[in-house]
Short mmCIF file of C-alpha atoms and ligand atoms in Angstrom, two decimals:
data_model
loop_
_atom_site.label_atom_id
_atom_site.label_comp_id
_atom_site.label_asym_id
_atom_site.label_seq_id
_atom_site.Cartn_x
_atom_site.Cartn_y
_atom_site.Cartn_z
CA MET R 771 9.17 -8.83 -22.52
CA ALA R 772 8.48 -5.33 -21.81
CA ARG R 773 8.93 -2.14 -24.21
CA LEU R 774 10.97 0.22 -22.49
CA ILE R 775 9.80 3.65 -22.04
CA GLU R 776 11.97 6.77 -22.32
CA PRO R 777 12.61 7.92 -18.24
CA ASP R 778 11.64 11.43 -18.80
CA ARG R 779 8.83 10.95 -21.75
CA PRO R 780 5.81 8.80 -21.73
CA ASP R 781 5.30 6.81 -25.09
CA PRO R 782 2.52 8.43 -27.34
CA GLU R 783 1.48 5.03 -27.75
CA LEU R 784 0.73 4.46 -24.05
CA ILE R 785 -0.80 7.85 -24.03
CA ASP R 786 -3.32 6.41 -26.48
CA VAL R 787 -3.84 3.32 -24.44
CA LEU R 788 -4.78 5.05 -21.32
CA ARG R 789 -6.82 7.64 -23.38
CA GLY R 790 -8.89 4.43 -24.33
CA ALA R 791 -9.17 2.34 -21.34
CA LYS R 792 -12.20 2.12 -20.27
CA ARG R 793 -11.43 0.51 -16.69
CA PRO R 794 -8.25 1.95 -15.26
CA VAL R 795 -6.83 0.01 -12.43
CA ALA R 796 -3.70 0.76 -10.37
CA LEU R 797 -2.15 -1.32 -7.90
CA CYS R 798 0.39 0.45 -5.70
CA GLY R 799 2.84 -0.43 -3.32
CA ALA R 800 5.29 1.58 -0.93
CA GLY R 801 7.10 3.26 -3.45
CA LEU R 802 4.11 5.30 -4.42
CA SER R 803 4.77 7.32 -0.55
CA ALA R 804 8.73 6.70 -1.63
CA GLU R 805 8.32 10.49 -2.19
CA SER R 806 5.93 11.34 0.72
CA GLY R 807 9.13 10.44 2.78
CA ILE R 808 7.62 7.08 3.99
CA PRO R 809 10.76 4.34 3.73
CA THR R 810 9.46 1.46 1.11
CA PHE R 811 8.60 -1.68 3.38
CA ARG R 812 12.11 -2.73 2.78
CA GLU R 813 13.56 0.60 3.99
CA ALA R 814 11.55 0.57 6.64
CA GLN R 815 14.57 0.07 8.72
CA THR R 816 16.86 2.65 9.33
CA GLY R 817 18.35 3.83 12.63
CA PHE R 818 17.33 2.07 15.85
CA TRP R 819 14.66 0.12 13.74
CA SER R 820 17.70 -1.47 11.68
CA ARG R 821 18.16 -4.23 14.01
CA PHE R 822 15.11 -5.72 13.23
CA ASP R 823 13.31 -8.13 10.03
CA PRO R 824 9.95 -6.23 9.44
CA MET R 825 8.67 -9.83 8.25
CA THR R 826 9.33 -10.64 11.76
CA LEU R 827 7.85 -6.97 13.18
CA ALA R 828 4.75 -7.58 10.59
CA SER R 829 3.61 -10.19 12.14
CA PRO R 830 1.06 -12.14 15.12
CA GLU R 831 4.34 -14.13 15.88
CA GLY R 832 6.31 -11.02 16.50
CA PHE R 833 3.12 -8.87 18.70
CA GLU R 834 3.50 -11.93 20.76
CA GLU R 835 6.52 -11.73 21.25
CA ALA R 836 7.47 -8.70 21.71
CA PRO R 837 4.25 -6.30 21.50
CA ALA R 838 5.93 -3.14 23.31
CA ARG R 839 8.45 -3.28 20.29
CA VAL R 840 5.86 -4.00 17.64
CA TRP R 841 3.69 -1.40 19.29
CA ASP R 842 6.62 1.17 19.20
CA TRP R 843 7.39 0.37 15.29
CA TYR R 844 4.03 1.38 14.49
CA GLN R 845 4.32 4.84 16.31
CA TRP R 846 6.88 5.84 14.75
CA ARG R 847 5.83 4.76 11.16
CA ARG R 848 2.68 6.47 12.24
CA SER R 849 4.76 10.12 13.00
CA LEU R 850 6.46 9.15 9.90
CA ILE R 851 3.07 9.10 8.10
CA LEU R 852 1.51 12.20 9.87
CA ARG R 853 4.82 14.58 9.10
CA GLY R 854 4.34 13.05 5.38
CA HIS R 855 1.91 14.30 2.96
CA PRO R 856 0.76 13.38 -0.02
CA ASN R 857 2.99 13.47 -2.95
CA ALA R 858 2.06 14.32 -7.01
CA GLY R 859 1.78 10.55 -7.58
CA HIS R 860 -1.42 10.71 -4.97
CA HIS R 861 -2.66 13.47 -6.49
CA ALA R 862 -2.14 12.12 -10.36
CA LEU R 863 -4.12 9.27 -9.34
CA ARG R 864 -6.52 10.67 -7.84
CA GLU R 865 -7.38 13.33 -11.03
CA LEU R 866 -7.44 10.00 -13.20
CA GLN R 867 -10.33 8.82 -10.86
CA GLN R 868 -11.91 12.01 -11.94
CA ARG R 869 -11.28 12.05 -15.36
CA ARG R 870 -12.39 8.20 -15.24
CA PRO R 871 -14.80 7.67 -12.74
CA SER R 872 -14.33 3.73 -13.71
CA THR R 873 -10.59 4.05 -11.95
CA CYS R 874 -10.03 0.93 -9.48
CA LEU R 875 -7.46 2.23 -6.72
CA ILE R 876 -6.08 -0.74 -4.82
CA THR R 877 -3.32 -0.04 -2.60
CA GLN R 878 -0.97 -2.13 -0.59
CA ASN R 879 -0.03 0.83 1.63
CA VAL R 880 -1.17 1.14 4.84
CA ASP R 881 -0.74 5.13 5.42
CA GLY R 882 -4.32 6.69 4.06
CA LEU R 883 -2.04 9.01 1.66
CA GLN R 884 -3.89 8.12 -1.02
CA GLN R 885 -6.94 9.16 0.64
CA ARG R 886 -5.70 12.57 1.86
CA ALA R 887 -5.10 13.48 -1.76
CA GLY R 888 -8.73 13.05 -1.89
CA SER R 889 -9.51 9.86 -3.45
CA ASP R 890 -12.13 7.42 -2.15
CA GLY R 891 -13.40 4.21 -2.84
CA VAL R 892 -9.35 2.99 -2.05
CA ILE R 893 -9.26 -0.89 -1.80
CA GLU R 894 -6.84 -0.58 1.20
CA LEU R 895 -6.06 -4.79 0.88
CA HIS R 896 -3.98 -4.35 4.13
CA GLY R 897 -5.32 -2.15 5.99
CA ASN R 898 -4.38 1.26 7.27
CA LEU R 899 -2.14 1.90 10.35
CA SER R 900 -4.61 5.45 11.24
CA ARG R 901 -6.81 2.73 12.72
CA THR R 902 -6.41 0.99 16.19
CA ILE R 903 -8.35 -2.82 16.97
CA CYS R 904 -8.38 -5.40 20.14
CA SER R 905 -6.04 -7.93 19.30
CA ARG R 906 -8.19 -10.45 20.83
CA THR R 907 -11.94 -9.22 19.20
CA ARG R 908 -11.00 -7.01 16.25
CA ARG R 909 -13.28 -4.11 17.53
CA ARG R 910 -12.34 -0.55 16.65
CA ILE R 911 -10.42 1.03 19.75
CA ASP R 912 -10.90 5.02 19.60
CA GLU R 913 -8.22 7.36 20.10
CA ASP R 914 -9.83 8.86 23.44
CA TRP R 915 -8.86 5.66 24.94
CA LEU R 916 -5.52 5.84 23.69
CA GLU R 917 -4.40 8.81 25.09
CA GLN R 918 -5.84 8.17 28.60
CA HIS R 919 -3.60 4.98 28.39
CA GLU R 920 -0.73 6.02 25.98
CA ASP R 921 1.84 5.66 29.14
CA ARG R 922 1.43 1.37 28.23
CA HIS R 923 3.22 0.34 25.03
CA PRO R 924 1.10 -1.25 23.72
CA PRO R 925 -2.30 0.07 25.90
CA PRO R 926 -5.03 -2.44 26.65
CA SER R 927 -8.02 -3.59 25.61
CA PRO R 928 -11.39 -1.80 26.50
CA HIS R 929 -13.36 -4.60 24.65
CA HIS R 930 -11.18 -7.83 26.17
CA ALA R 931 -9.56 -8.89 29.54
CA GLU R 932 -6.76 -10.30 27.87
CA GLY R 933 -6.73 -7.54 24.80
CA LEU R 934 -4.04 -5.41 23.26
CA ALA R 935 -4.20 -2.43 21.29
CA ARG R 936 -2.80 -3.16 17.64
CA PRO R 937 -2.73 -1.15 14.10
CA ASP R 938 -5.20 -2.39 11.58
CA VAL R 939 -3.66 -3.67 9.52
CA VAL R 940 -3.01 -7.54 7.84
CA TRP R 941 0.56 -9.16 9.19
CA PHE R 942 2.44 -11.79 7.56
CA GLY R 943 0.41 -15.10 8.25
CA GLU R 944 -3.09 -13.44 8.51
CA PRO R 945 -5.83 -13.76 5.61
CA LEU R 946 -6.57 -10.43 4.18
CA ASP R 947 -9.96 -9.34 4.44
CA GLU R 948 -12.11 -11.22 1.69
CA GLY R 949 -14.49 -8.37 0.71
CA LEU R 950 -11.45 -6.38 -0.55
CA LEU R 951 -9.30 -8.97 -1.86
CA GLY R 952 -12.52 -10.17 -3.99
CA ARG R 953 -13.26 -6.51 -5.30
CA ALA R 954 -9.77 -6.18 -6.35
CA ILE R 955 -9.80 -9.80 -8.14
CA GLU R 956 -13.03 -8.20 -10.12
CA ALA R 957 -11.58 -5.62 -11.14
CA ALA R 958 -8.43 -7.14 -12.35
CA GLN R 959 -10.64 -9.05 -13.90
CA THR R 960 -12.66 -6.34 -15.41
CA SER R 961 -9.81 -3.92 -16.02
CA ASP R 962 -8.42 -2.84 -19.67
CA LEU R 963 -5.28 -1.35 -18.40
CA MET R 964 -3.48 -2.03 -15.47
CA LEU R 965 -0.95 0.55 -13.66
CA ILE R 966 1.27 -1.18 -11.42
CA ILE R 967 2.89 1.85 -8.93
CA GLY R 968 5.84 1.31 -6.91
CA THR R 969 5.77 -2.77 -5.75
CA SER R 970 8.90 -4.84 -5.44
CA GLY R 971 5.50 -7.80 -6.85
CA LEU R 972 6.50 -10.35 -3.93
CA VAL R 973 3.68 -10.23 -1.00
CA HIS R 974 0.57 -12.55 -2.35
CA PRO R 975 -1.60 -12.62 -2.55
CA ALA R 976 -1.84 -8.54 -4.04
CA ALA R 977 1.17 -9.91 -6.10
CA SER R 978 -1.04 -12.13 -8.24
CA LEU R 979 -3.67 -9.39 -9.27
CA PRO R 980 -0.99 -8.46 -12.05
CA SER R 981 -1.47 -11.93 -14.19
CA VAL R 982 -4.80 -11.73 -13.65
CA ALA R 983 -5.85 -8.49 -15.10
CA ARG R 984 -3.14 -10.05 -18.41
CA ASP R 985 -5.01 -12.90 -18.55
CA HIS R 986 -8.11 -11.23 -18.82
CA GLY R 987 -6.91 -8.89 -21.79
CA ALA R 988 -5.69 -5.76 -19.88
CA ALA R 989 -2.48 -3.98 -20.75
CA LEU R 990 0.09 -3.61 -17.85
CA VAL R 991 2.18 -1.01 -16.99
CA GLU R 992 4.81 -0.73 -14.58
CA ILE R 993 5.90 2.25 -13.07
CA ASN R 994 9.29 2.19 -10.80
CA PRO R 995 13.18 3.09 -10.91
CA ASP R 996 13.89 -1.05 -10.63
CA ALA R 997 12.64 -4.19 -12.15
CA THR R 998 11.04 -5.94 -10.18
CA ALA R 999 9.06 -9.44 -10.40
CA LEU R 1000 6.46 -8.11 -12.16
CA SER R 1001 8.56 -6.57 -14.94
CA GLU R 1002 8.83 -9.49 -17.10
CA LEU R 1003 4.70 -9.85 -17.06
CA SER R 1004 4.07 -6.28 -18.10
CA HIS R 1005 3.95 -5.03 -21.77
CA TRP R 1006 5.57 -1.15 -20.67
CA ARG R 1007 7.84 -0.84 -17.93
CA TRP R 1008 8.37 3.07 -16.97
CA PRO R 1009 12.28 3.17 -15.28
CA GLN R 1010 10.93 6.90 -13.35
CA SER R 1011 9.54 7.78 -10.45
CA SER R 1012 5.87 7.44 -9.67
CA ALA R 1013 5.40 11.57 -8.14
CA ILE R 1014 7.48 12.25 -11.81
CA ALA R 1015 5.88 8.92 -14.21
CA LEU R 1016 1.79 9.95 -13.03
CA PRO R 1017 1.79 13.32 -13.37
CA SER R 1018 3.56 13.06 -16.89
CA LEU R 1019 1.51 10.51 -18.15
CA ILE R 1020 -2.28 11.61 -16.50
CA GLY R 1021 -1.46 15.10 -17.33
CA ARG R 1022 -1.76 14.56 -21.14
CA LEU R 1023 -4.72 12.31 -20.91
C1 BV8 G 2299 -1.99 -14.42 3.01
C2 BV8 G 2299 0.83 -4.42 6.16
C3 BV8 G 2299 -3.00 -16.59 3.78
C4 BV8 G 2299 1.49 -4.89 7.99
C5 BV8 G 2299 1.61 -5.70 4.74
C6 BV8 G 2299 1.78 -16.90 -1.92
C7 BV8 G 2299 3.70 -17.33 -2.56
C8 BV8 G 2299 4.70 -16.78 -1.53
C9 BV8 G 2299 4.47 -16.68 0.09
C10 BV8 G 2299 2.69 -16.30 0.39
C11 BV8 G 2299 2.05 -16.41 -0.74
N1 BV8 G 2299 0.51 -16.64 -0.26
C12 BV8 G 2299 0.78 -15.95 1.03
C13 BV8 G 2299 2.21 -15.79 1.54
C14 BV8 G 2299 2.68 -15.34 2.27
C15 BV8 G 2299 2.79 -13.94 2.24
C16 BV8 G 2299 3.64 -13.46 1.40
O1 BV8 G 2299 3.70 -13.08 0.58
N2 BV8 G 2299 5.35 -13.63 1.85
C17 BV8 G 2299 6.04 -13.18 0.99
C18 BV8 G 2299 6.79 -11.52 1.22
C19 BV8 G 2299 7.33 -14.09 0.86
N3 BV8 G 2299 1.32 -13.25 2.87
C20 BV8 G 2299 0.69 -13.18 3.78
O2 BV8 G 2299 1.19 -13.50 4.70
C21 BV8 G 2299 -0.52 -12.48 3.96
N4 BV8 G 2299 -1.31 -13.42 3.87
O3 BV8 G 2299 -1.34 -15.00 2.03
O4 BV8 G 2299 -2.92 -15.49 4.92
C22 BV8 G 2299 -3.92 -17.07 4.89
C23 BV8 G 2299 -5.19 -17.40 4.60
C24 BV8 G 2299 -6.02 -17.80 5.37
C25 BV8 G 2299 -5.65 -17.85 6.90
C26 BV8 G 2299 -4.61 -17.70 7.45
C27 BV8 G 2299 -3.65 -16.99 6.34
C28 BV8 G 2299 -0.80 -11.34 3.82
C29 BV8 G 2299 0.73 -10.34 3.46
C30 BV8 G 2299 -0.20 -8.86 4.19
C31 BV8 G 2299 1.15 -8.80 4.56
N5 BV8 G 2299 1.25 -7.25 5.12
N6 BV8 G 2299 1.63 -4.28 5.00
C32 BV8 G 2299 2.55 -3.69 7.66
O5 BV8 G 2299 2.57 -2.58 6.72
O6 BV8 G 2299 3.57 -3.30 8.73
S1 BV8 G 2299 2.71 -5.96 3.48
C33 BV8 G 2299 3.79 -5.12 3.16
O7 BV8 G 2299 4.10 -4.94 2.06
C34 BV8 G 2299 3.42 -3.49 3.03
O8 BV8 G 2299 1.98 -3.26 2.69
C35 BV8 G 2299 3.85 -2.71 1.52
O9 BV8 G 2299 3.46 -2.39 0.82
C36 BV8 G 2299 3.96 -4.43 1.04
C37 BV8 G 2299 4.39 -5.28 -0.24
O10 BV8 G 2299 5.71 -4.59 -0.51
P1 BV8 G 2299 5.85 -3.27 -1.52
O11 BV8 G 2299 4.26 -2.30 -1.11
O12 BV8 G 2299 6.03 -4.11 -2.70
O13 BV8 G 2299 7.18 -2.26 -0.51
P2 BV8 G 2299 8.57 -2.71 -1.04
O14 BV8 G 2299 9.48 -2.10 -0.17
O15 BV8 G 2299 8.90 -4.14 -1.51
O16 BV8 G 2299 9.19 -2.32 -2.64
C38 BV8 G 2299 8.77 -1.48 -2.76
C39 BV8 G 2299 8.88 -0.35 -4.93
O17 BV8 G 2299 9.01 0.58 -4.39
C40 BV8 G 2299 10.40 -1.28 -4.98
O18 BV8 G 2299 9.98 -1.83 -6.02
C41 BV8 G 2299 10.98 0.16 -4.85
O19 BV8 G 2299 11.98 0.05 -6.32
C42 BV8 G 2299 9.71 1.02 -5.61
N7 BV8 G 2299 10.10 2.52 -5.63
C43 BV8 G 2299 11.14 3.04 -4.82
N8 BV8 G 2299 10.98 4.41 -5.19
C44 BV8 G 2299 9.97 4.63 -6.00
C45 BV8 G 2299 9.40 2.81 -6.02
N9 BV8 G 2299 8.30 3.13 -7.47
C46 BV8 G 2299 8.22 4.07 -7.66
N10 BV8 G 2299 8.24 5.56 -7.38
C47 BV8 G 2299 9.19 5.82 -6.35
N11 BV8 G 2299 9.69 7.55 -6.02
#
């Protein structure tokens, strides 16, 4: 049963555990970017998009069936990300990296906000929306080409006659990059503390990383206003926004 942390005050014992951590790892989800104005994956459906299921839009079948709709959905999400900025939670994780260079940041998010907060070496398990690839060859498509063909939804690919431009993200039903997943599993196996930040713990294989960490002796701390599928597994649960909890915890390092 997870130990509940007072919403507005980090547990002194947790601060000691963080201070003593040799290999902290963070598993980040859409909740980390919520305070940056990026709706979480399940909230992402507001207004016009509320009539579509994100699980379908974020899939090869969805793109096959309605490429223009999927392309426009991602263009809409890109516009939210461009208007958004890293929040205090992203900056606190950057600070953790600076104070503990052995920190490993794993994200399910595709918004690139952690990198915009100054972090490098972020493991982007599900890709990054700012990159565009060819739907047939998966080769990168540069911004100049996309601008020249911005009247087409989606633009054609320069790499293949039947190719279309698509976001460089992992859709449901697509495999994750083996190298990235391997690095994330290795980080979970060798960590002594895992911060589980803003994720519902429903999307696999990312959602299995906390149990890998726990099986290898790591202390698990969930930071999320709501309970999730990972709460039972966690040693601590902090029912607080990551934009408040992370600076409060890491600021006391
Ligand atoms: C694969 C990119 C195999 C696209 C995304 C095992 C069991 C069950 C199912 C499966 C399984 N293995 C595979 C599957 C199928 C599937 C899956 O997991 N389905 C589930 C959903 C039923 N997985 C896959 O298809 C994966 N591929 O396994 O391939 C394979 C192998 C070989 C050959 C072929 C295939 C691929 C999964 C990747 C999908 N792509 N993103 C895009 O973004 O458009 S996942 C998508 O969901 C986002 O990346 C998002 O980050 C991610 C996970 O969601 P969360 O981040 O958790 O966000 P969510 O909205 O759910 O929750 C937000 C949380 O934040 C909430 O708890 C909320 O309370 C909290 N919160 C809110 N505000 C705050 C906050 N927390 C803190 N502070 C706040 N302020």
